[in-house]
Short mmCIF file of C-alpha atoms in Angstrom, two decimals:
data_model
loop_
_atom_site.label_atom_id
_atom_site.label_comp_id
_atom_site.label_asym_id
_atom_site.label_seq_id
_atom_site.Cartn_x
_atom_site.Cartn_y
_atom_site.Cartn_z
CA UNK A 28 0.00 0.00 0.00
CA UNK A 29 1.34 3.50 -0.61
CA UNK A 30 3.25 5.26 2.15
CA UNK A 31 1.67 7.63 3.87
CA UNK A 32 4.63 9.82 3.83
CA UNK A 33 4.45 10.68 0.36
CA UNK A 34 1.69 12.12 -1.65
CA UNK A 35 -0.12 9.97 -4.55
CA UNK A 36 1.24 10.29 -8.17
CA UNK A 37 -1.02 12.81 -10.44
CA UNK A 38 -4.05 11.00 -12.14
CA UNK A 39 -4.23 7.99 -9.79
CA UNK A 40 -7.91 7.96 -10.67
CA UNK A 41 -6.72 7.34 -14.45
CA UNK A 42 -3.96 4.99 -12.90
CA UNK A 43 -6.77 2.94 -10.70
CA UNK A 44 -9.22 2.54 -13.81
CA UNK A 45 -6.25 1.75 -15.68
CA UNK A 46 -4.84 -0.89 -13.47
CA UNK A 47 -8.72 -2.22 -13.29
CA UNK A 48 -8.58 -2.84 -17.25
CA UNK A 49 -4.65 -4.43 -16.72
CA UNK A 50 -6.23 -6.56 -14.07
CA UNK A 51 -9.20 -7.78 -15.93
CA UNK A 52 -7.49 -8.89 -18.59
CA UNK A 53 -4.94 -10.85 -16.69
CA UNK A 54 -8.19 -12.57 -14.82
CA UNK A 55 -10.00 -13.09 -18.46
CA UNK A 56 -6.61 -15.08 -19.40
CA UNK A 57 -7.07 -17.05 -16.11
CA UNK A 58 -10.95 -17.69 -16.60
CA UNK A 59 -10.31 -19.29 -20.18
CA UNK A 60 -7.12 -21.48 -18.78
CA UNK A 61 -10.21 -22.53 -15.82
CA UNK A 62 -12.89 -23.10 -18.42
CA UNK A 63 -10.72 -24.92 -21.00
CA UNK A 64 -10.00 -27.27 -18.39
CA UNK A 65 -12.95 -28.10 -17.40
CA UNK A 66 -14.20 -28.48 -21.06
CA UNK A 67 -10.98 -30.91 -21.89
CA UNK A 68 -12.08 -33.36 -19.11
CA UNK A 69 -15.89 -33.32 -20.38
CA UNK A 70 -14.77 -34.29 -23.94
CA UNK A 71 -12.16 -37.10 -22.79
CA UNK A 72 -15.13 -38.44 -20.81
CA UNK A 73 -17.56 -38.30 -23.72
CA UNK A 74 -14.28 -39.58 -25.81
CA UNK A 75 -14.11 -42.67 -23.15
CA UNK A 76 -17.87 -43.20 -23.72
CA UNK A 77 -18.00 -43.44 -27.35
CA UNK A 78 -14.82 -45.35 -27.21
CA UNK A 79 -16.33 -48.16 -24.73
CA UNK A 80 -19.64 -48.32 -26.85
CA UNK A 81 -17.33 -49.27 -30.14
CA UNK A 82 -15.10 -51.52 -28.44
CA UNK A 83 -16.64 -53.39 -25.33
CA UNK A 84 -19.04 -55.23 -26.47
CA UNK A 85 -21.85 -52.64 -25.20
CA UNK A 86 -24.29 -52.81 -28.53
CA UNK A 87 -21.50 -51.76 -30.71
CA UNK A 88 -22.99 -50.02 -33.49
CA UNK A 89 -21.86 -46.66 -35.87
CA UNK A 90 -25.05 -44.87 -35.27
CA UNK A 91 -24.58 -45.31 -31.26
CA UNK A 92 -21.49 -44.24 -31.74
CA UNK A 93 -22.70 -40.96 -33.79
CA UNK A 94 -25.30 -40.21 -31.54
CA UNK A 95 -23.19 -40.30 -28.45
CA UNK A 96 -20.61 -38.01 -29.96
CA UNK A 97 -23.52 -35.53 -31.52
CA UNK A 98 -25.26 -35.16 -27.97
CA UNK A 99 -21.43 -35.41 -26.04
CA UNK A 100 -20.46 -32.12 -27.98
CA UNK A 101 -23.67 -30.46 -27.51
CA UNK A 102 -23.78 -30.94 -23.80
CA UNK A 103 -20.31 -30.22 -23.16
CA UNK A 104 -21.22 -26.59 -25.26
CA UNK A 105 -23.68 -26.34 -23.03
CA UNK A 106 -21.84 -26.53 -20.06
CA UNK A 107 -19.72 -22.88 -21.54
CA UNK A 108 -23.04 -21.07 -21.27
CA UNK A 109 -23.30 -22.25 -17.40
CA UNK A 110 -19.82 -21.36 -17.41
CA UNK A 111 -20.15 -17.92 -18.34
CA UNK A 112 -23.06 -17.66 -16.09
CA UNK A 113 -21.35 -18.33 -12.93
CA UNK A 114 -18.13 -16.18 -14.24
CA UNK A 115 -20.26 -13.36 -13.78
CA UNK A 116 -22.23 -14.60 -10.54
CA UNK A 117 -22.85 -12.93 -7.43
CA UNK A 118 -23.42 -13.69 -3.74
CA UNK A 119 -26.65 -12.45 -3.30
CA UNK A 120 -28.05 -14.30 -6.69
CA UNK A 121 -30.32 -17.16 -6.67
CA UNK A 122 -29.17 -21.44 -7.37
CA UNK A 123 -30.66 -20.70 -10.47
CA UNK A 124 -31.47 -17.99 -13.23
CA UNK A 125 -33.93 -19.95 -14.99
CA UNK A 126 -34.07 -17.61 -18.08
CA UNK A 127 -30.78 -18.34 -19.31
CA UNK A 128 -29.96 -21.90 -17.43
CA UNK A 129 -33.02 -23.83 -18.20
CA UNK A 130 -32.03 -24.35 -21.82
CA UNK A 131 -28.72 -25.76 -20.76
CA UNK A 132 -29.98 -28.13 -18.12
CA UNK A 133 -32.09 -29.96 -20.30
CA UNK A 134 -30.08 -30.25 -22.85
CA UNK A 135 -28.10 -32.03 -19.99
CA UNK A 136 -31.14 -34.16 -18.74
CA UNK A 137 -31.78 -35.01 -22.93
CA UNK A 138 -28.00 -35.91 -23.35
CA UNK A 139 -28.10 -37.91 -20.39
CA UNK A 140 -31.56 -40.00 -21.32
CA UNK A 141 -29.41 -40.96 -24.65
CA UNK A 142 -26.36 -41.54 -23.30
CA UNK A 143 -27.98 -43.65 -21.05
CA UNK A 144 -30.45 -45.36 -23.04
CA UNK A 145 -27.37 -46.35 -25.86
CA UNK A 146 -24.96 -47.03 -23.23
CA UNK A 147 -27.06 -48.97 -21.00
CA UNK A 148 -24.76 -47.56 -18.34
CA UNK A 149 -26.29 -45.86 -14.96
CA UNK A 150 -22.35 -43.75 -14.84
CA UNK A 151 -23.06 -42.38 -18.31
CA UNK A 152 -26.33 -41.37 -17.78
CA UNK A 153 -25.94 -39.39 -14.20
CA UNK A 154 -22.89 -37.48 -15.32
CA UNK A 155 -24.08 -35.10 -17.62
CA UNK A 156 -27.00 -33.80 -15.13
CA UNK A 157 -24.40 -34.23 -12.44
CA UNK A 158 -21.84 -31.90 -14.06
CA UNK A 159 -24.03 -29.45 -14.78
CA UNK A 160 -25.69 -28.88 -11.28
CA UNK A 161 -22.55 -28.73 -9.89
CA UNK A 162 -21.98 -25.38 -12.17
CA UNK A 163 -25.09 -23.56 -10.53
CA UNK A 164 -24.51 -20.65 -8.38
CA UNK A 165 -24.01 -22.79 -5.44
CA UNK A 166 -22.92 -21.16 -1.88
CA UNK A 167 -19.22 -22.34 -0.93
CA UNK A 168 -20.19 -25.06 1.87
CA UNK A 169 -23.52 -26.29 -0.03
CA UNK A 170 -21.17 -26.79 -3.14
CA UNK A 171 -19.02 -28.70 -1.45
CA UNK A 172 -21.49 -31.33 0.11
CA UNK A 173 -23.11 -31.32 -3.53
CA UNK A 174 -19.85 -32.60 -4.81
CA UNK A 175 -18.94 -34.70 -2.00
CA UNK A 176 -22.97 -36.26 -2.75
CA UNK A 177 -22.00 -36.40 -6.74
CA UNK A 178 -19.29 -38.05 -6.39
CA UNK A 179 -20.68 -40.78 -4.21
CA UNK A 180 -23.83 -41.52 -6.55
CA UNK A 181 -21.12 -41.37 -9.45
CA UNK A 182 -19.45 -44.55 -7.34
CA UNK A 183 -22.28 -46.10 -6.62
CA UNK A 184 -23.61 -46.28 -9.93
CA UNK A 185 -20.10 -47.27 -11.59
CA UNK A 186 -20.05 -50.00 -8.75
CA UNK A 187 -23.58 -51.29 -10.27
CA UNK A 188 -22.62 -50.67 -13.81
CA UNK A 189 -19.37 -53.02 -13.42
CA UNK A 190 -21.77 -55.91 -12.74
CA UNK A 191 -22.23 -55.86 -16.32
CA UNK A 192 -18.73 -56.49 -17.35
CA UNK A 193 -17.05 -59.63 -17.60
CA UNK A 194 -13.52 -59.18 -16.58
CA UNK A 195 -11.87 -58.71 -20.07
CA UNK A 196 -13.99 -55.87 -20.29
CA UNK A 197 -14.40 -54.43 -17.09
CA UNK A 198 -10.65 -53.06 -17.74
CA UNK A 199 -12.06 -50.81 -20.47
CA UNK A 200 -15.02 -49.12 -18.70
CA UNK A 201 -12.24 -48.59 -15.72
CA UNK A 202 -10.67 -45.29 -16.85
CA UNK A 203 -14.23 -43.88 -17.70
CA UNK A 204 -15.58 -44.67 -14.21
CA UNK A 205 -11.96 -43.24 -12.42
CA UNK A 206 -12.26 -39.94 -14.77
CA UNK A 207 -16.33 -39.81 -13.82
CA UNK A 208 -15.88 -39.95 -10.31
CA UNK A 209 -12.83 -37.58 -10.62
CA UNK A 210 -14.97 -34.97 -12.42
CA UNK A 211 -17.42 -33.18 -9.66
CA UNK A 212 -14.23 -32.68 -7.16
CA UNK A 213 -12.16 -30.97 -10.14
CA UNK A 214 -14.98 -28.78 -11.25
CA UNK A 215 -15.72 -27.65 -7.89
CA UNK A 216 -11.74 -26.77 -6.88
CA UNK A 217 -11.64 -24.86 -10.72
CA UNK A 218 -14.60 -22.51 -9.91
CA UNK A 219 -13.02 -22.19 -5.99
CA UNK A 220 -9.57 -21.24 -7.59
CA UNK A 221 -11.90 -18.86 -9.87
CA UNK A 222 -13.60 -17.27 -7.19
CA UNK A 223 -10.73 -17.10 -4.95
CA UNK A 224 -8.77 -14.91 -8.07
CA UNK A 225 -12.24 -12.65 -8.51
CA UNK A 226 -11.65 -11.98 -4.58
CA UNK A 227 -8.18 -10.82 -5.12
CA UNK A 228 -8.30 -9.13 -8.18
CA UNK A 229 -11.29 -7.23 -6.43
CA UNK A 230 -9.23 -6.33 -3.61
CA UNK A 231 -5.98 -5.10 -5.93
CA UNK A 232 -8.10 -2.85 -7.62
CA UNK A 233 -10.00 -1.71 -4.56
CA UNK A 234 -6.54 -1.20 -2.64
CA UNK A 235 -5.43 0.92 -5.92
CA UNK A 236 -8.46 3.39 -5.16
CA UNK A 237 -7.90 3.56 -1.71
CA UNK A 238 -4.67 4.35 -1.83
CA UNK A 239 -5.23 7.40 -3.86
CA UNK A 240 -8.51 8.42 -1.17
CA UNK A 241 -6.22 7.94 1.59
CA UNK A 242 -3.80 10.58 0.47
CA UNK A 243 -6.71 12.78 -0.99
CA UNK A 244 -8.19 12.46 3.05
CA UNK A 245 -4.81 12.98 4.41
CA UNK A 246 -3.79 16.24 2.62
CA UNK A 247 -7.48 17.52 3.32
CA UNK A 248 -7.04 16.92 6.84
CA UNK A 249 -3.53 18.82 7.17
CA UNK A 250 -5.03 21.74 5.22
CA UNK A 251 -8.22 21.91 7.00
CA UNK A 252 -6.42 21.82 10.63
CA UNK A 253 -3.65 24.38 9.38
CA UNK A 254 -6.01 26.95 7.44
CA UNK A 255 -8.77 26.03 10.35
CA UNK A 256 -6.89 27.31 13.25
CA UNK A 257 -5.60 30.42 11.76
CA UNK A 258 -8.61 31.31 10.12
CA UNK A 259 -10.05 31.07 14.21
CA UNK A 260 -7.37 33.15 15.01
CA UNK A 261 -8.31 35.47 12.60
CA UNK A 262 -11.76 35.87 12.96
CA UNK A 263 -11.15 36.65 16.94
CA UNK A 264 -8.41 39.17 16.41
CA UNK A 265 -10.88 41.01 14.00
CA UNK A 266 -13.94 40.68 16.29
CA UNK A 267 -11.55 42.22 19.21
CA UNK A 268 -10.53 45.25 16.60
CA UNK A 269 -14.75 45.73 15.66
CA UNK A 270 -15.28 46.45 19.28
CA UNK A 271 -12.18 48.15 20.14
CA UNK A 272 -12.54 50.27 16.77
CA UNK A 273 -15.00 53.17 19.01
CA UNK A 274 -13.19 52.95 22.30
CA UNK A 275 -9.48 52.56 21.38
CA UNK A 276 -9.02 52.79 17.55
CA UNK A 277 -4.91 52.18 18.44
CA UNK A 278 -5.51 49.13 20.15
CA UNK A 279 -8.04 48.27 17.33
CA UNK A 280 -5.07 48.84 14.58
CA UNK A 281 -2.88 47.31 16.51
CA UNK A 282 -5.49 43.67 16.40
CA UNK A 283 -5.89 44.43 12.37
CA UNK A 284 -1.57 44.17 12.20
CA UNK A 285 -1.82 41.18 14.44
CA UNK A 286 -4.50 39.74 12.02
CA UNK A 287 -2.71 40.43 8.94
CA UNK A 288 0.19 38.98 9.85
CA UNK A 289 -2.09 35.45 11.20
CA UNK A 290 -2.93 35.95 7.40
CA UNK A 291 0.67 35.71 6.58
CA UNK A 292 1.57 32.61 8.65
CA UNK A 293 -1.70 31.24 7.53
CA UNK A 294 -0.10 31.75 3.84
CA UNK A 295 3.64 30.45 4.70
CA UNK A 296 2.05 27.20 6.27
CA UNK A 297 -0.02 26.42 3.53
CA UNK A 298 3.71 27.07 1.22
CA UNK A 299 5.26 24.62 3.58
CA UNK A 300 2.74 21.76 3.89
CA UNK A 301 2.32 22.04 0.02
CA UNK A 302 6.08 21.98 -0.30
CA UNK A 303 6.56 18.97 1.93
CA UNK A 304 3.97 16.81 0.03
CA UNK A 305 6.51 17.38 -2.74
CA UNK A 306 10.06 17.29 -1.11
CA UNK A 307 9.29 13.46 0.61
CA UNK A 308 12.20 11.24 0.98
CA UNK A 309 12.97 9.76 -2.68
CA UNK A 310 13.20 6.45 -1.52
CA UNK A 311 9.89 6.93 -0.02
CA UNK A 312 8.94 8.18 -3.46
CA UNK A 313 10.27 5.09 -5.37
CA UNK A 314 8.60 2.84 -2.94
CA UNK A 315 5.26 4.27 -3.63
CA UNK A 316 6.17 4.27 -7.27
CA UNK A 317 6.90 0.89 -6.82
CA UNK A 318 3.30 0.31 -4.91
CA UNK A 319 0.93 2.19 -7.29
CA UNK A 320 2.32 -0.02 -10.21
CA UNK A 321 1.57 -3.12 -8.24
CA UNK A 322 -1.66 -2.47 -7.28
CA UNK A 323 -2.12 -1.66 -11.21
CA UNK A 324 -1.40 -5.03 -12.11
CA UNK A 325 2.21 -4.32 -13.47
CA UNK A 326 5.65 -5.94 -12.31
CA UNK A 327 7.59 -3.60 -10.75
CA UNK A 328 10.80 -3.50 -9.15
CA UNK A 329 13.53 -1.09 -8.07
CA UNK A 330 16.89 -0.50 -7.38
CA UNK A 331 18.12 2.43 -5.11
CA UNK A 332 21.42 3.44 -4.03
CA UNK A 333 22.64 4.02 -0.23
CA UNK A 334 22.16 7.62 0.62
CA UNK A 335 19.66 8.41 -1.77
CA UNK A 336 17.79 10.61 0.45
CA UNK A 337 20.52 12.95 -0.09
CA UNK A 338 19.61 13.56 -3.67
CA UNK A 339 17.83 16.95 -4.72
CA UNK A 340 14.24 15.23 -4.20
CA UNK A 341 12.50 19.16 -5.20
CA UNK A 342 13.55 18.12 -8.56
CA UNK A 343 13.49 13.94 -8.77
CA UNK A 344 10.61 13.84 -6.35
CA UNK A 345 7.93 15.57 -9.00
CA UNK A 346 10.01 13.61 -11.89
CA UNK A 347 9.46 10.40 -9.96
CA UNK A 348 5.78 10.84 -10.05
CA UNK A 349 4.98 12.42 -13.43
CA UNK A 350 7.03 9.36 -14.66
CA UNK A 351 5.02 6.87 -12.67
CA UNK A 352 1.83 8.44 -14.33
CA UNK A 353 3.29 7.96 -17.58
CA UNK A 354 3.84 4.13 -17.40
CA UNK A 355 0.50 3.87 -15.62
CA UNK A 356 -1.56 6.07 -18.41
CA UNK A 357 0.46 4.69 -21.64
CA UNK A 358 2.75 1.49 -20.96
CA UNK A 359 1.82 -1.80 -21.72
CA UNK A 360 1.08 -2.90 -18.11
CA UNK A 361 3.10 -5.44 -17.32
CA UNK A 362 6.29 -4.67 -16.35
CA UNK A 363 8.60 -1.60 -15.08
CA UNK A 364 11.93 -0.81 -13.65
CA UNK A 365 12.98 2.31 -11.54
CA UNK A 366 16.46 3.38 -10.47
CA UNK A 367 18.13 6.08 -8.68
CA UNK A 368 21.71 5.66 -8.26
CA UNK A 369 24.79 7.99 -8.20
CA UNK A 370 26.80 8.96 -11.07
CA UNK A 371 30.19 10.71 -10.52
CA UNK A 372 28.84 14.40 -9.33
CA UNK A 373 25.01 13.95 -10.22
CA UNK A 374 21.81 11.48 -9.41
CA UNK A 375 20.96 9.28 -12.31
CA UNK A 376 17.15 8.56 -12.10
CA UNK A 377 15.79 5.79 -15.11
CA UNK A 378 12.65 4.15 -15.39
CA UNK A 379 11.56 1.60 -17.91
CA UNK A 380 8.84 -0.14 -18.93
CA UNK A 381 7.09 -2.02 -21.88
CA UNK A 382 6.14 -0.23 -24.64
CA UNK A 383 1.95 0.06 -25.62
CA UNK A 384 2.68 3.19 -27.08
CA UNK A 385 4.49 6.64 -26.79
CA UNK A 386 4.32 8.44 -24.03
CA UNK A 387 4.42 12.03 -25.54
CA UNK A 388 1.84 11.02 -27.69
CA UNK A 389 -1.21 12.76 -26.57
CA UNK A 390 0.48 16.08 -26.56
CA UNK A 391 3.93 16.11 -25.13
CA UNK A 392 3.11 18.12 -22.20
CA UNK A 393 4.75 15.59 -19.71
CA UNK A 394 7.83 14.95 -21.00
CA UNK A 395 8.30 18.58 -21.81
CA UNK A 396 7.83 19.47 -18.28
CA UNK A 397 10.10 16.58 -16.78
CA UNK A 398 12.69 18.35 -19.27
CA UNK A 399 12.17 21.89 -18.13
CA UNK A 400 12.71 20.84 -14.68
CA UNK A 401 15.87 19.16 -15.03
CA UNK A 402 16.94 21.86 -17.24
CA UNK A 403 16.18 24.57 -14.44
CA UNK A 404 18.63 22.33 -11.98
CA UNK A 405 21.01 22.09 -14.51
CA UNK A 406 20.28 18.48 -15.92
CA UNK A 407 19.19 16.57 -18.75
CA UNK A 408 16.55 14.54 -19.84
CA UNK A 409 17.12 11.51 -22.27
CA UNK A 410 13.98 9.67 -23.71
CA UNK A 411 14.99 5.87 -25.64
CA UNK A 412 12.29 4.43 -27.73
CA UNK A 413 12.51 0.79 -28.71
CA UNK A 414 10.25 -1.94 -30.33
CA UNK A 415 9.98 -3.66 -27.02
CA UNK A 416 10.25 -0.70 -24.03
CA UNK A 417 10.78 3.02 -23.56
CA UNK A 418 12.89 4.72 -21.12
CA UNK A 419 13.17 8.12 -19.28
CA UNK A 420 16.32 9.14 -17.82
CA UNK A 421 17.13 12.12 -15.94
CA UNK A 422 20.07 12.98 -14.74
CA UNK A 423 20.56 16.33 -12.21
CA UNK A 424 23.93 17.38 -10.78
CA UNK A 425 24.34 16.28 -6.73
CA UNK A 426 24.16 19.57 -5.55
CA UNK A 427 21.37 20.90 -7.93
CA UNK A 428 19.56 24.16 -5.72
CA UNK A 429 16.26 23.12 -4.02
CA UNK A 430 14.56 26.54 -4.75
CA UNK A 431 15.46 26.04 -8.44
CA UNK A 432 12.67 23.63 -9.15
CA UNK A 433 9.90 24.40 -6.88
#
């Protein structure tokens, strides 16, 4: 989480909906790895069936065989419409949206009626309804019982359906009975694993936008005790000079010179706290670099020399941030490295990142300014563009003058 020592980079509300997008597509990638797993060990089952009806004996016949595989690949695309139901599920939501899950479940109970009926097999037939159930918006500890409940009717009926093997082929309907009974418990640990990711992708983004309303509260809270108590001050030295102003007008002057100069320390505090929001500790300002590009969804790391506290931070502090926007409004998202280390007589500060696009390219305004400012301390700015990542550089002299860059 960002440090509270250190104000939040410029457009962290374009930085959190950014990192949102960067983390939704990084959970999209997971959901289709989740879903095409599942999918796989439908079709090897369906596979398995067909496979047993050709070659065990079980009324072998091409047009069993057809209409096994026909109804096999219909249910299992049925199944991706439950899927994509329960991606987008919620708590508070019913078992069962009957609108758009009723289709799908009877095309499981139809598939499972043939399957059976061809197969003659109790395993084949209570699968397909089984799966599908077991893809309903289920809470966690009722899911669990369901598949504890699906697996043991799935062993129960592959116990009866053995009974009709003789022992040659027995072996064959083996590996569709072990990949049957396997089949509730992986379903239910995918869509666990899934809904254990939506938790924490939820909370990444969430602790992106807090991070920036933290520091928003923060800063309004130092400005609203510093402006509040002199503007008290104020308003009771000029109530004092109002009644005074008949009686003893030089006593009443002498309250309006003590509250112009509350006025003036009101106006000097408000300089300071503004200029210590931007003069934090650099390493403080790389760590939060660091943290805001996490919570985006981007790898970030960074390397920091010994004593780099010591560096002009009026001049790399602002750079460090404006920077930090950059990657976070126009890099690719998934990686980025910052430095600050010493070199010879001056602070070399570099960050790179991947390339999704240049970073001047809406209309220049933040690289100019990152270039003005090292050019006031008496730096320089270099800007690399390659196929595969950009870089910023800046490099200011050691013992560049605070007041120079404020």
């Amino acid at each position: 989480m960002v440090r509270s020592s250190a104000s939040a980079p410029d457009g962290s509300d374009a930085a959190a909906s950014k990192g949102s997008v960067r983390l939704a597509r990084g959970v999209t990638a997971t959901w289709y790895y989740t879903i095409s797993a599942l999918l796989f060990f439908e079709l090897f089952i369906v596979a398995n069936t067909v496979l047993l009806i050709l070659g065990a004996g079980i009324r072998p016949s091409a047009a069993a065989a057809v209409a096994i595989s026909i109804g096999g690949l219909v249910w299992v695309v049925s199944t991706v419409a439950l899927m994509i139901d329960y991606r987008h599920r919620t708590d508070t939501a019913g078992l069962v949206r009957w609108r758009r899950q009723l289709l799908p479940l009877l095309v499981a109970v139809a598939y499972a009626i043939l399957a059976g009926t061809v197969s003659g097999l109790w395993t084949v037939a209570a699968v397909p309804v089984l799966q599908s159930l077991l893809l309903l918006n289920w809470q966690p500890g009722v899911r669990m019982r369901a598949m504890l409940a699906a697996t043991v009717v799935i062993i129960g009926l592959a116990v009866v359906d053995f009974r009709m093997f003789d022992d040659g082929a027995a072996a064959g309907f083996g590996p569709l009975a072990l990949f049957s009974a396997m089949l509730p418990a992986m379903t239910v640990a995918s869509l666990w694993w899934w809904d254990v990711l939506v938790r924490l992708d939820r909370a990444r983004a969430s602790e992106s936008r807090l991070a920036a309303t933290q520091e928003r509260l923060r800063v309004a809270t130092d400005v609203h005790d510093l402006q509040g108590h002199h503007l008290q001050v104020i308003a009771l030295q000029l109530e004092l000079a109002e009644r005074l102003m008949a009686k003893d007008p030089d006593a009443a002057l002498e309250q309006l010179r003590a509250a112009r100069g509350s006025v003036a320390e009101a106006q000097q505090g408000t300089r300071d706290l503004a200029l210590r929001f931007r003069t934090a500790a650099l390493t403080d300002e790389i760590a939060n670099a660091v943290d805001l590009l996490r919570a985006a969804g981007t790898s970030a790391e960074a390397s920091v020399d010994a004593g780099a506290d010591r560096a002009p931070a009026s001049v790399l502090g602002p750079v460090i941030r404006e920077t930090t926007t950059n990657v976070l409004r126009h890099g690719g998202g998934k990686w980025a490295q910052l430095s600050l280390k010493k070199d010879g007589e001056s602070w070399r500060y570099e960050i790179v990142n991947d390339s999704a696009g240049d970073p001047a390219s809406d209309d220049g305004s933040g690289l100019e300014g990152i270039g003005r400012r090292a050019a006031e301390a008496g730096g320089t700015l270099d800007v690399r563009r390659g196929k595969q990542d950009f870089a910023v550089v800046v490099t200011v002299p050691a013992g560049a003058p605070e007041e120079e860059a404020r």
